[in-house]
Short mmCIF file of C-alpha atoms and ligand atoms in Angstrom, two decimals:
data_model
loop_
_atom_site.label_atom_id
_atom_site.label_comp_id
_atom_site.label_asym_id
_atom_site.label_seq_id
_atom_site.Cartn_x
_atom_site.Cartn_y
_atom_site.Cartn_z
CA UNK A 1 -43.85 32.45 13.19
CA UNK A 2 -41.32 34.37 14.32
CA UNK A 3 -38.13 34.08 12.31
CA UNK A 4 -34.51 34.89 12.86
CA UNK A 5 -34.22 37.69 9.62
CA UNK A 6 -37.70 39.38 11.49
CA UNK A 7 -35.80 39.96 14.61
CA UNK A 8 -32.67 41.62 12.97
CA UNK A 9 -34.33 43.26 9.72
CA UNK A 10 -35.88 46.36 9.78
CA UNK A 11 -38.81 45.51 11.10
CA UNK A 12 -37.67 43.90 14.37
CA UNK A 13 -37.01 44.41 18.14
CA UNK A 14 -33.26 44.38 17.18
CA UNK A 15 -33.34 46.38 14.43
CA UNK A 16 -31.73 49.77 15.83
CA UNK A 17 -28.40 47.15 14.98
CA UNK A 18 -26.74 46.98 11.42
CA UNK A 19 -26.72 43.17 10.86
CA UNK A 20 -23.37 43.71 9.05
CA UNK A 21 -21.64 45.64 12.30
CA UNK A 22 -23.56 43.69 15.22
CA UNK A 23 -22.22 44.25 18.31
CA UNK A 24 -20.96 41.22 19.94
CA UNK A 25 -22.98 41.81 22.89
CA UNK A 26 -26.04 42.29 20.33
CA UNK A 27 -25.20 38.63 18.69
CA UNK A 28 -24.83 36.75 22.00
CA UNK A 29 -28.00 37.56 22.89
CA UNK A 30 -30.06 36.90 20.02
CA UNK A 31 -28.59 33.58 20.00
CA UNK A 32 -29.69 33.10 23.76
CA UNK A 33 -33.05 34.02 22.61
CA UNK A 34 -32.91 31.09 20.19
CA UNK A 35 -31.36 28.28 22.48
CA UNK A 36 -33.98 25.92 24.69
CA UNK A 37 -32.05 23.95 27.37
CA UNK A 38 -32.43 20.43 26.57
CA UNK A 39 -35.11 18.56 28.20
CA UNK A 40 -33.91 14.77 28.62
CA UNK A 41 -32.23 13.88 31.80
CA UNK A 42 -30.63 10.53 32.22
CA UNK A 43 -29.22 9.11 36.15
CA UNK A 44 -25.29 8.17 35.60
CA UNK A 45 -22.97 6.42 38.35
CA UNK A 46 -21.60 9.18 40.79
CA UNK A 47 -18.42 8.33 39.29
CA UNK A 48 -19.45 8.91 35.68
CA UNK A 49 -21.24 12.61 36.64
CA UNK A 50 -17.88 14.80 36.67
CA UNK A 51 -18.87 17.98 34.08
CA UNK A 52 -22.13 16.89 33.47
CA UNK A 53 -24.68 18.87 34.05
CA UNK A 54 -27.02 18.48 36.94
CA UNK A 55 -30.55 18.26 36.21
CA UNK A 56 -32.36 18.60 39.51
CA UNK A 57 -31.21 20.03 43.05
CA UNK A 58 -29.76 17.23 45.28
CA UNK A 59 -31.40 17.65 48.33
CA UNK A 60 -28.96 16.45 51.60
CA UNK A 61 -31.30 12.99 53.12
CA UNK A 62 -28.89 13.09 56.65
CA UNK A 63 -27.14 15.25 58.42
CA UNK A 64 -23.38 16.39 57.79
CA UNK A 65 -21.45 15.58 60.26
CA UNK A 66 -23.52 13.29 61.39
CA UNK A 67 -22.98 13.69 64.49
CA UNK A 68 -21.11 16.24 66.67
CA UNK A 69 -17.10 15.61 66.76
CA UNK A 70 -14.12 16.99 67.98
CA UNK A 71 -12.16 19.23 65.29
CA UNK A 72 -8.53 18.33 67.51
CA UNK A 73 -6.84 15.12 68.93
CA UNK A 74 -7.16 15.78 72.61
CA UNK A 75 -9.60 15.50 75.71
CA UNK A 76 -13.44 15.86 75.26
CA UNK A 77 -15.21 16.85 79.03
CA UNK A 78 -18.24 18.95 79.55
CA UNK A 79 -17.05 22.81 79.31
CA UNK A 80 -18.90 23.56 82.43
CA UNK A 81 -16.24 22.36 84.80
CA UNK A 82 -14.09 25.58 83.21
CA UNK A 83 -16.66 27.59 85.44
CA UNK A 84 -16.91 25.63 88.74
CA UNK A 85 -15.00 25.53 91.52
CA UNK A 86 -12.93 22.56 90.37
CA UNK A 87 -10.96 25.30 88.97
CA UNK A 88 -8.05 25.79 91.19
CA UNK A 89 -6.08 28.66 91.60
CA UNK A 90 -1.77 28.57 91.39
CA UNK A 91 0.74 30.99 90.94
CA UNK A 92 0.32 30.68 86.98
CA UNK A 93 -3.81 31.09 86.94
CA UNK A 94 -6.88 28.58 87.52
CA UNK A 95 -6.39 24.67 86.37
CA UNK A 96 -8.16 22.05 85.80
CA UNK A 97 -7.63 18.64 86.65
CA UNK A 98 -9.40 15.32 84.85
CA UNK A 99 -9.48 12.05 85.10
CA UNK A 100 -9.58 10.20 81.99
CA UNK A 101 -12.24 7.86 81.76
CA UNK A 102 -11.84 6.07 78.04
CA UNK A 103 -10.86 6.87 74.76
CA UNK A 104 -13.50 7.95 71.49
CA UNK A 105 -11.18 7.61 67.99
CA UNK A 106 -12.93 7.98 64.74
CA UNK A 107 -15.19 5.09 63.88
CA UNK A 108 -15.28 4.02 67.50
CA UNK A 109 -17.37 6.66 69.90
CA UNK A 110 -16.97 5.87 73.65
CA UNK A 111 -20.39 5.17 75.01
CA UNK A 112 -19.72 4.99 78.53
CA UNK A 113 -20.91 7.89 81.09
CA UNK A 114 -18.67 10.63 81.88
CA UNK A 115 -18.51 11.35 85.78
CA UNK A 116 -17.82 14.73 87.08
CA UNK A 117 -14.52 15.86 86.60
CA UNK A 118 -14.14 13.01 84.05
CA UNK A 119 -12.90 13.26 80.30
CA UNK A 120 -12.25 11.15 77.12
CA UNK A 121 -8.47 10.95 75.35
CA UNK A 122 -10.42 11.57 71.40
CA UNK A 123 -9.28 11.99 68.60
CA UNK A 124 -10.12 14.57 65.16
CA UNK A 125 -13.48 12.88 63.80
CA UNK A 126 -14.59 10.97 66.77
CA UNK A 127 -17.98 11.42 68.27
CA UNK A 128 -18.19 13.92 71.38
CA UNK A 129 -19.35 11.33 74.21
CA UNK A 130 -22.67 12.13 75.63
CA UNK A 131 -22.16 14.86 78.29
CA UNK A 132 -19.27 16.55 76.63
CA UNK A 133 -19.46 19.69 74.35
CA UNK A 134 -15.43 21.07 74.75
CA UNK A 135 -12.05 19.49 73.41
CA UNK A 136 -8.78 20.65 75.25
CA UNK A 137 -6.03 20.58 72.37
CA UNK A 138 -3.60 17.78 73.40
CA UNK A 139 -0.47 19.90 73.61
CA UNK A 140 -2.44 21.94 76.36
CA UNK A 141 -2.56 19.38 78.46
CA UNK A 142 -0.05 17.82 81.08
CA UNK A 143 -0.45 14.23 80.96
CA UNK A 144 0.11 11.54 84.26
CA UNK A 145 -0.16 8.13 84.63
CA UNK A 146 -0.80 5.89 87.92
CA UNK A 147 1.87 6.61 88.85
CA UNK A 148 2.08 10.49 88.83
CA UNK A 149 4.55 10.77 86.37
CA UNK A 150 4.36 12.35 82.91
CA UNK A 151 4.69 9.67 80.45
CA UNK A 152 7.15 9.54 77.30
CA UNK A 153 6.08 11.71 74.53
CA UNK A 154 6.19 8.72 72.12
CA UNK A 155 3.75 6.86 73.63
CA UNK A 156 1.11 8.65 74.34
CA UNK A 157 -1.54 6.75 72.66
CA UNK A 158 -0.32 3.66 74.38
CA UNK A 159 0.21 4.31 78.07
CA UNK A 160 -2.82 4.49 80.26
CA UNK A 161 -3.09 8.12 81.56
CA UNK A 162 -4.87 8.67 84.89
CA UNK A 163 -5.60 12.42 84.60
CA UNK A 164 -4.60 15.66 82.62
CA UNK A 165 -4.39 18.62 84.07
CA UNK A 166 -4.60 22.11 81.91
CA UNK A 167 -4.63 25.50 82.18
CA UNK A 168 -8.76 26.74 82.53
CA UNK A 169 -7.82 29.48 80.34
CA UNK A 170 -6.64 27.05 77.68
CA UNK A 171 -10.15 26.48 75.92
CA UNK A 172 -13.28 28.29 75.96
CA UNK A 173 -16.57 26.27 76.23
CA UNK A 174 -17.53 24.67 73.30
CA UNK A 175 -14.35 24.82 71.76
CA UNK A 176 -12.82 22.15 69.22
CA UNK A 177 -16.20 20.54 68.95
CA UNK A 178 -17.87 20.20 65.13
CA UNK A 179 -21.69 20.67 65.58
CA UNK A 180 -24.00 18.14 63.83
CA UNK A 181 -25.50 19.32 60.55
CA UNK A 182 -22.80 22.33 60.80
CA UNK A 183 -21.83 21.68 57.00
CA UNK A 184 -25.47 20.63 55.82
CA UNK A 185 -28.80 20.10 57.53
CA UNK A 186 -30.64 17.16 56.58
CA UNK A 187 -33.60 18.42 53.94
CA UNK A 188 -31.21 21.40 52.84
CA UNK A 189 -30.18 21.82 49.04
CA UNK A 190 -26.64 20.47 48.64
CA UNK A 191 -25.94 21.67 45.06
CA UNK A 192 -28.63 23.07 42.62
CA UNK A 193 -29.45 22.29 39.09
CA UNK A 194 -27.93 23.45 36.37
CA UNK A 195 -24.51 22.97 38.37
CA UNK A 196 -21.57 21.52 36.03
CA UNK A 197 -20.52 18.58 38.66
CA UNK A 198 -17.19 19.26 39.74
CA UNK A 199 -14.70 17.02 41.41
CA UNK A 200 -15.45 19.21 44.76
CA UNK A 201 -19.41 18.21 44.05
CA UNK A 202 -18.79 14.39 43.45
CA UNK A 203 -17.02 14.39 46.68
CA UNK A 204 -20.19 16.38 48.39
CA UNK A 205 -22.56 13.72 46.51
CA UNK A 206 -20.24 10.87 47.97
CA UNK A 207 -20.75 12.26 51.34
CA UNK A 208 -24.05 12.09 51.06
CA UNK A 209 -24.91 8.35 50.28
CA UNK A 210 -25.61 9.57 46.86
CA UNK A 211 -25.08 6.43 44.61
CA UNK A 212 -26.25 8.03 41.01
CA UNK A 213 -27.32 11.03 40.06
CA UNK A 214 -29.35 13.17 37.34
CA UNK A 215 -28.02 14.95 34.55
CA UNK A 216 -29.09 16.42 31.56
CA UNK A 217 -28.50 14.22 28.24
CA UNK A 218 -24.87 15.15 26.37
CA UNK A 219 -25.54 17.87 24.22
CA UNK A 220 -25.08 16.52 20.16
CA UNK A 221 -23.14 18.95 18.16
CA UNK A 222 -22.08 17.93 14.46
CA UNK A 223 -19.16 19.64 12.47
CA UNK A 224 -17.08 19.71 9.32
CA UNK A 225 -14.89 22.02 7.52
CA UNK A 226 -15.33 23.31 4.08
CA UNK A 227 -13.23 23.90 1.10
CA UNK A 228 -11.70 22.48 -2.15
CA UNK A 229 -8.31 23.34 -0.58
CA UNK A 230 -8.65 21.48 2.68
CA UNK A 231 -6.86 18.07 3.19
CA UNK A 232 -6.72 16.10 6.16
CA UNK A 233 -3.52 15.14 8.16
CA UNK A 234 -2.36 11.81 6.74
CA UNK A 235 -3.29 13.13 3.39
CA UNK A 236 -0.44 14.25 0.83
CA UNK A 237 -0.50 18.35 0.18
CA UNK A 238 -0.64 18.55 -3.29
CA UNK A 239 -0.14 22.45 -4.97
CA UNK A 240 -2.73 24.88 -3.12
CA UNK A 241 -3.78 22.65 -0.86
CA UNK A 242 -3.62 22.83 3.29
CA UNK A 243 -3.91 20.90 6.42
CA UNK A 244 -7.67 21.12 7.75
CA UNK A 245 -7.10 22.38 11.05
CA UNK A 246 -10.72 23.94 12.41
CA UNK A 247 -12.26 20.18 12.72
CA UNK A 248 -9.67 19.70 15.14
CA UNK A 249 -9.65 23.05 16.92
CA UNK A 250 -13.32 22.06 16.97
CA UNK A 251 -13.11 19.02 17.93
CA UNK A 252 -10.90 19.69 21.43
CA UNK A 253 -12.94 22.68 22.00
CA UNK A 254 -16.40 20.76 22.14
CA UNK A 255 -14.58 18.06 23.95
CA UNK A 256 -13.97 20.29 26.83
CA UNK A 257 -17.36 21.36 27.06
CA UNK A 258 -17.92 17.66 27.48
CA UNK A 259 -20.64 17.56 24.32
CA UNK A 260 -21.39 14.23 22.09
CA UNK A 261 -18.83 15.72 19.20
CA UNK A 262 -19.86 14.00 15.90
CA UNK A 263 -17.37 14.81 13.30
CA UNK A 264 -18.80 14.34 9.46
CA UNK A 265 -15.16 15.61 8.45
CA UNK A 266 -14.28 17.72 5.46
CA UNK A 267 -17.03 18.69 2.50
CA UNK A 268 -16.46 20.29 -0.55
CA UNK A 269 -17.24 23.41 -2.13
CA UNK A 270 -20.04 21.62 -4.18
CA UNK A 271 -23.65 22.38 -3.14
CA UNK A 272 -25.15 18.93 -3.45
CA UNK A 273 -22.10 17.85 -0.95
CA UNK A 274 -23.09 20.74 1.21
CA UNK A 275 -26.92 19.96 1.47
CA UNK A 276 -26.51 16.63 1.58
CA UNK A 277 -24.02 16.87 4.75
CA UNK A 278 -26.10 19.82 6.40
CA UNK A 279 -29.46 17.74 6.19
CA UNK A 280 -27.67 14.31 7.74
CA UNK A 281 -26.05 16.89 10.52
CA UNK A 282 -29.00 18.24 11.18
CA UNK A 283 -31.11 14.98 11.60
CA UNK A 284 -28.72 14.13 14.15
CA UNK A 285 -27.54 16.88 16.39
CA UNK A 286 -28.68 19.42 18.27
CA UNK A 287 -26.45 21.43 17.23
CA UNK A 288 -24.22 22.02 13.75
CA UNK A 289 -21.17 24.03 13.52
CA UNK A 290 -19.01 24.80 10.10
CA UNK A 291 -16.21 26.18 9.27
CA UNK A 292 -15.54 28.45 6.02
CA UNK A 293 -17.85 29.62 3.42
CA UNK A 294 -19.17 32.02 5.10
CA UNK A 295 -16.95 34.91 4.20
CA UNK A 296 -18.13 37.48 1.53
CA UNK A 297 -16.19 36.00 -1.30
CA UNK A 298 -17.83 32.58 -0.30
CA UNK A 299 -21.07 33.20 1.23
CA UNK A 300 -23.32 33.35 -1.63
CA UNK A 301 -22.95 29.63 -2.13
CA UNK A 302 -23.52 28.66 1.04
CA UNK A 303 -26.68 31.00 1.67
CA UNK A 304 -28.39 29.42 -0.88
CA UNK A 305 -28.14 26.31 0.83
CA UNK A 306 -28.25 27.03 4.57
CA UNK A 307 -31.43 29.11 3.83
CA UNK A 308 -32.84 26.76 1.19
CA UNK A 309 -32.99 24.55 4.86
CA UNK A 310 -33.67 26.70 7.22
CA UNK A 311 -34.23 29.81 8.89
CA UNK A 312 -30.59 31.35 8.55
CA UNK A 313 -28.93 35.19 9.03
CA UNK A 314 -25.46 36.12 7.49
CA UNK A 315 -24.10 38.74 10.14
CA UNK A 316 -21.12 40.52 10.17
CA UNK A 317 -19.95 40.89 13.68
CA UNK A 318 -18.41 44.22 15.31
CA UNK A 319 -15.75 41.73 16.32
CA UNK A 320 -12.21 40.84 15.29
CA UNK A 321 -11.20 38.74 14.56
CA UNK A 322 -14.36 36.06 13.40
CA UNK A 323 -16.27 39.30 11.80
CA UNK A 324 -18.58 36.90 9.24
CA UNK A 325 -21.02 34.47 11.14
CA UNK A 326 -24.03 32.23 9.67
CA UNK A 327 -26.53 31.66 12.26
CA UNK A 328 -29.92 29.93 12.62
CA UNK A 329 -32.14 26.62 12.39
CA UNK A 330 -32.38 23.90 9.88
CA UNK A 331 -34.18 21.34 9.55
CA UNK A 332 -33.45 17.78 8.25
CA UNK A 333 -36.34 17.33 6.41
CA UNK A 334 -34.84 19.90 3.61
CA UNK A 335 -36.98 22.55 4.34
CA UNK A 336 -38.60 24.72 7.52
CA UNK A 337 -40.43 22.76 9.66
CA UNK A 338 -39.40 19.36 8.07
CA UNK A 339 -37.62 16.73 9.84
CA UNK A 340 -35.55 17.28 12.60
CA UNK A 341 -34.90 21.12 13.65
CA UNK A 342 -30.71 21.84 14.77
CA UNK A 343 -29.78 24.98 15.39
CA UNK A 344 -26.38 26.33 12.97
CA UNK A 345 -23.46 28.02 13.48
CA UNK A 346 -21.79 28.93 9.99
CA UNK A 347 -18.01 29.85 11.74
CA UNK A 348 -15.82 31.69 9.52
CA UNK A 349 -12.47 29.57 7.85
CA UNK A 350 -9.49 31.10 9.55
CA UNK A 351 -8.50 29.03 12.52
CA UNK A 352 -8.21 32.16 14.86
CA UNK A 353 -11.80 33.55 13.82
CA UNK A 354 -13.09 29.89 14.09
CA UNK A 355 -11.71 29.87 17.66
CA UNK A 356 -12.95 33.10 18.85
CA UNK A 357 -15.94 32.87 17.15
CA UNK A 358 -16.72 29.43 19.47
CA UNK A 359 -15.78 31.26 22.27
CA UNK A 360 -17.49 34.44 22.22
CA UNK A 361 -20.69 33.41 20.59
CA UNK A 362 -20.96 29.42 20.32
CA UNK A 363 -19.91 28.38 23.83
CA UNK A 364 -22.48 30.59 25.90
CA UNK A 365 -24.99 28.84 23.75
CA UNK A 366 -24.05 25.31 23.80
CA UNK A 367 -23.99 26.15 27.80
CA UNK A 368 -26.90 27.41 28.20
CA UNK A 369 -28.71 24.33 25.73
CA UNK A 370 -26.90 21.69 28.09
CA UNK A 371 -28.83 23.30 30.49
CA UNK A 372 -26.38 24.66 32.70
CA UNK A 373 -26.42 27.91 34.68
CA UNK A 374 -24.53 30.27 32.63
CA UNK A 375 -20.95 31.49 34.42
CA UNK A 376 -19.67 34.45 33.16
CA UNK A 377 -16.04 34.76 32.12
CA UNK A 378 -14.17 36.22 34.50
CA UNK A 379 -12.33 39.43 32.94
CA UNK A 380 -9.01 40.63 34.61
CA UNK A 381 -8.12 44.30 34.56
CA UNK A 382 -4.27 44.32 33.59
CA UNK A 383 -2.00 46.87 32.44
CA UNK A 384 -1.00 46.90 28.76
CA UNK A 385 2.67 46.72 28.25
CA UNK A 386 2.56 48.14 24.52
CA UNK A 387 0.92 50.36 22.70
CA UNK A 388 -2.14 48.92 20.54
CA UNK A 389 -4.10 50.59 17.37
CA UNK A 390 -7.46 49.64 17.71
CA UNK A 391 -10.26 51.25 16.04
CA UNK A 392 -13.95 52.09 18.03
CA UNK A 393 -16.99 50.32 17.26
CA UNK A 394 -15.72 46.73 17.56
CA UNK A 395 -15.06 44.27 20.25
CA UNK A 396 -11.45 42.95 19.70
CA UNK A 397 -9.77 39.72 20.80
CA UNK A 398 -6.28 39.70 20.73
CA UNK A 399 -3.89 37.24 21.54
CA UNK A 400 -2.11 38.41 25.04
CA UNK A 401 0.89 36.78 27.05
CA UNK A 402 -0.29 37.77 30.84
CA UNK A 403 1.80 37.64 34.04
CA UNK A 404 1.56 38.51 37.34
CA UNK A 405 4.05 40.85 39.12
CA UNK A 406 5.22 41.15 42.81
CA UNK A 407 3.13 43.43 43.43
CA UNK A 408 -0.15 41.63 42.17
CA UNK A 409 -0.79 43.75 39.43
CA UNK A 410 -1.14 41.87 35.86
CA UNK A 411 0.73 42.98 32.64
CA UNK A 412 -0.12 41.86 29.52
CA UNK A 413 1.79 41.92 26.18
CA UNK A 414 0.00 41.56 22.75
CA UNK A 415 1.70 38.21 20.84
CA UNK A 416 3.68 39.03 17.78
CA UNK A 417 1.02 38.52 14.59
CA UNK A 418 -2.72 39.22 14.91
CA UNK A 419 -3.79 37.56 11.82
CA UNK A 420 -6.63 35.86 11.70
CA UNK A 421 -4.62 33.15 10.31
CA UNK A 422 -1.82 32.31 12.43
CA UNK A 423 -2.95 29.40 15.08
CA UNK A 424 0.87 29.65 16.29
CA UNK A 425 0.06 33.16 17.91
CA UNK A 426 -3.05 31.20 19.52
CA UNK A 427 -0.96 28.75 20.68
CA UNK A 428 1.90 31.26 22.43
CA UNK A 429 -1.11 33.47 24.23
CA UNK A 430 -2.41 32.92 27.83
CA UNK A 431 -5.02 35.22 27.38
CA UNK A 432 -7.59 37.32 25.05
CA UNK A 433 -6.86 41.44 25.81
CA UNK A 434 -10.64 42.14 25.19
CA UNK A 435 -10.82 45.66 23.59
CA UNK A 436 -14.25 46.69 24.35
CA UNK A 437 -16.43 47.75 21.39
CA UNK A 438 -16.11 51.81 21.49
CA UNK A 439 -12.27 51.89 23.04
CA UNK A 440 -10.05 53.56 20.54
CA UNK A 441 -5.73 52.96 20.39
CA UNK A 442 -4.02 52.27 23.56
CA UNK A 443 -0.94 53.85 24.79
CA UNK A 444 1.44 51.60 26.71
CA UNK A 445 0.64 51.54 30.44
CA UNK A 446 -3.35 51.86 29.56
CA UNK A 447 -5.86 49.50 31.73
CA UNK A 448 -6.95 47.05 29.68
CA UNK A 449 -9.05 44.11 30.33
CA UNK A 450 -7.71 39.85 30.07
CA UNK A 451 -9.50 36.57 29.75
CA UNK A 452 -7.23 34.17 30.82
CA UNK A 453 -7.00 30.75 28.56
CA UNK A 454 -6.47 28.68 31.90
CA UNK A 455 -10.08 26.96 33.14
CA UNK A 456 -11.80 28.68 29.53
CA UNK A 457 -9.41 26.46 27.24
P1 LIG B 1 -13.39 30.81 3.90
O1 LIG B 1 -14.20 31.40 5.03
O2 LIG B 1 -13.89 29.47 3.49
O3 LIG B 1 -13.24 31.77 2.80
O4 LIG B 1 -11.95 30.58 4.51
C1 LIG B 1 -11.16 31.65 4.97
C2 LIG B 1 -9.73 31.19 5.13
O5 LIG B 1 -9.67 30.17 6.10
C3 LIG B 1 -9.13 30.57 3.85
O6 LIG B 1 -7.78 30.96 3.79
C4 LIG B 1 -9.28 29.11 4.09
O7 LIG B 1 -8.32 28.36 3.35
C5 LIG B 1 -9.06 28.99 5.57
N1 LIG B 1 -9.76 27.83 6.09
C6 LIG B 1 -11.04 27.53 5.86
N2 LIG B 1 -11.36 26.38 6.48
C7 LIG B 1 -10.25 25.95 7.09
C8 LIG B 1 -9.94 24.82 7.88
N3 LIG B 1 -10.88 23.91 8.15
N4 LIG B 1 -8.70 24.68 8.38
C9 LIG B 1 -7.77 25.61 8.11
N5 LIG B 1 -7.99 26.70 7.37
C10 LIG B 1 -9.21 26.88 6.86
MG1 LIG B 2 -13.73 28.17 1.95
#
């Protein structure tokens, strides 16, 4: 079998990498090698499918529009009276003249015939009557009643006009009319699998008849932090101790990838606590994140355990911050091949690592296993405001403020404090300034490139 330390050792197809200075780019897709997208689907109300994942291509069963309509309130008629001698010519060019035979609003067509130099009053929406393929644009057109006189603006709906009368050079044929199928043909693919449903693509489904709809199952990802020190909020903070703040930084994060979070809260520093909580994680999830204990003062302790379970790598990324990372499979059953198999993510402890640890390497992965279609991140090029010391052969992720000027062009300031501790600075940003792996220290003005919180976060 092929296991995770054979593809990163010495022996393997990744092995011109150092596992203990693996470029991010390296990481991400080792762990892509390792994910299979989920297999169970499950139909949901349309109204239940928004950010789940769609599971098979939703293929259009009519025709949208449904049928041809005008795109304009005004006066449907048959474009090829533009061309015929009803055209008459006056001082201020050819017009047309029409009688106005009925009227076609949206939700009731006219389905009378249309007589030469005949047309309908219709409005936006409203079936083209049979016979007519052109919509003259109400304010185009001079209105008259019985009467010959051009009736009050403010009723136009409501007074019976005779006839219009137009300039021919007012519409082309054709014009103002919405072709049938234009938006989708019946039998063509509305949206594909692997979409994540979006409020646009609930709308689309609507239009369609569609009453449910598959998706993929929720993903299940377990978590918990460890450490002696941690407490949870409600708890007093006795000497040493602080506020356990990944689970919840977890927690949101997993929520807005619309996952099944199951949170098995805060474990100890004690290894029968640790295997005990990493076999009951693993028997239910597809996934397990930690937090902490994987650090090099720490991660002795905990590779005992994870690989006592599993098949699990200790990396140290070419990233800051998040530089240590556990990552692998375990199995439930307290061994390889026992039980029920979940794939781990040991995150380091400090909350900025944790976060950009998810981000970079987690959140691809938990995509991809949902079964979506991978969307890159969009990466803005911005100008750097300040100078920054940053040091080749890493990827860095530092916390940016990002703004727009008049001219379009994007400036971005570093936040005060980079530590890998200090969820405030995470907090203030906007944006990551992604320093790419072999870029050395930036001057201030220097093209650097953002990720922008907004739609990631
Ligand atoms: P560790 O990786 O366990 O050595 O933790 C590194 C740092 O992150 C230490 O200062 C920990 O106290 C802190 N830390 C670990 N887990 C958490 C957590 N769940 N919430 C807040 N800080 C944490
Ligand atoms: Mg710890």
């Amino acid at each position: 079998m092929t296991t995770l330390n054979s593809i990163t050792g010495s022996a393997g197809s990744l092995s011109q990498f150092d596992p203990q200075a693996l470029p991010v780019s390296a990481a991400q897709a080792i762990v892509l090698q390792w994910v299979t997208p989920l297999a169970q689907n499950e139909r949901v109300p349309l109204r239940d499918a928004l950010a789940r994942v769609l599971a098979a291509d939703v293929i259009s069963p009519i025709d949208v529009p449904a049928h041809d309509n005008s795109a304009m309130d005004g006066y449907a008629f048959d474009g090829a009276a533009l061309l015929a001698s009803a055209a008459v010519g006056t001082p201020g060019g050819a017009t047309l003249t029409l009688n106005v035979a009925g009227k076609a609003f949206a939700g009731h067509p006219y389905t009378g015939a249309i007589a030469p130099r005949a047309c309908v009053r219709i409005m936006t929406g409203a079936p083209m009557p049979a016979g007519c393929d052109t919509v003259v644009p109400q304010e185009r057109v001079a209105r008259s009643n019985a009467s010959g006189e051009a009736p009050a603006a403010a009723s136009i709906t409501e007074t019976p006009i005779e006839s219009i009368t137009f300039r021919a050079d007012a519409v082309t044929p054709g014009a103002n009319r919405r072709r049938q199928g234009e938006d989708l043909a019946r039998g063509s693919a509305a949206l594909r699998a692997g979409r994540v449903l979006r409020a646009s693509d609930i709308g689309l489904m609507a239009s369609l008849g569609v009453v449910d709809v598959a998706v993929k199952r929720r993903l299940r990802v377990a978590f918990f932090s460890t450490g002696d020190e941690l407490r949870s909020p409600g708890e007093p903070l006795d000497a040493g101790s602080i506020y356990d703040s990944n689970r919840y930084t977890l927690g949101a994060m997993l929520q807005r990838l619309n996952v099944e979070p199951i949170d098995l809260g805060v474990v100890r520093d004690d290894p029968e606590s640790l295997a005990a909580t990493l076999k009951a994680a693993a028997e239910s999830a597809d996934v397990v994140l930690t937090s902490g204990g994987v650090s090099v003062g720490e991660a002795d302790f905990t590779r005992t355990q994870l690989q006592a379970l599993g098949d699990v790598s200790f990396w140290g990324l070419a990233m800051r911050p998040g530089r240590p990372l556990a990552f692998g499979r375990i199995w439930s059953g307290g061994h390889p091949g026992a039980g029920h198999a979940a794939l781990l993510f040991g995150l380091p402890g400090n909350p900025v690592a944790t976060m950009v640890a998810f981000y970079q390497i987690v959140r691809p992965a938990l995509i991809a296993m949902s079964g979506a279609t991978p969307q890159p991140v969009p990466l803005i090029p911005a100008r750097c405001d300040a100078p920054i010391r940053k040091r080749p052969g890493r990827t860095e992720f530092q916390r940016g403020i990002a703004e727009r000027d008049a001219q379009g062009q994007w400036h971005v300031a570093p936040t005060g404090s980079q530590s890998s501790g200090a969820l405030s600075t995470m907090s203030e940003a906007n944006c990551f300034i992604v320093l790419a792996h072999e870029s050395a220290d930036l001057d201030a003005g220097d093209a650097v490139d953002i990720m922008l919180f907004d739609g990631l976060v």
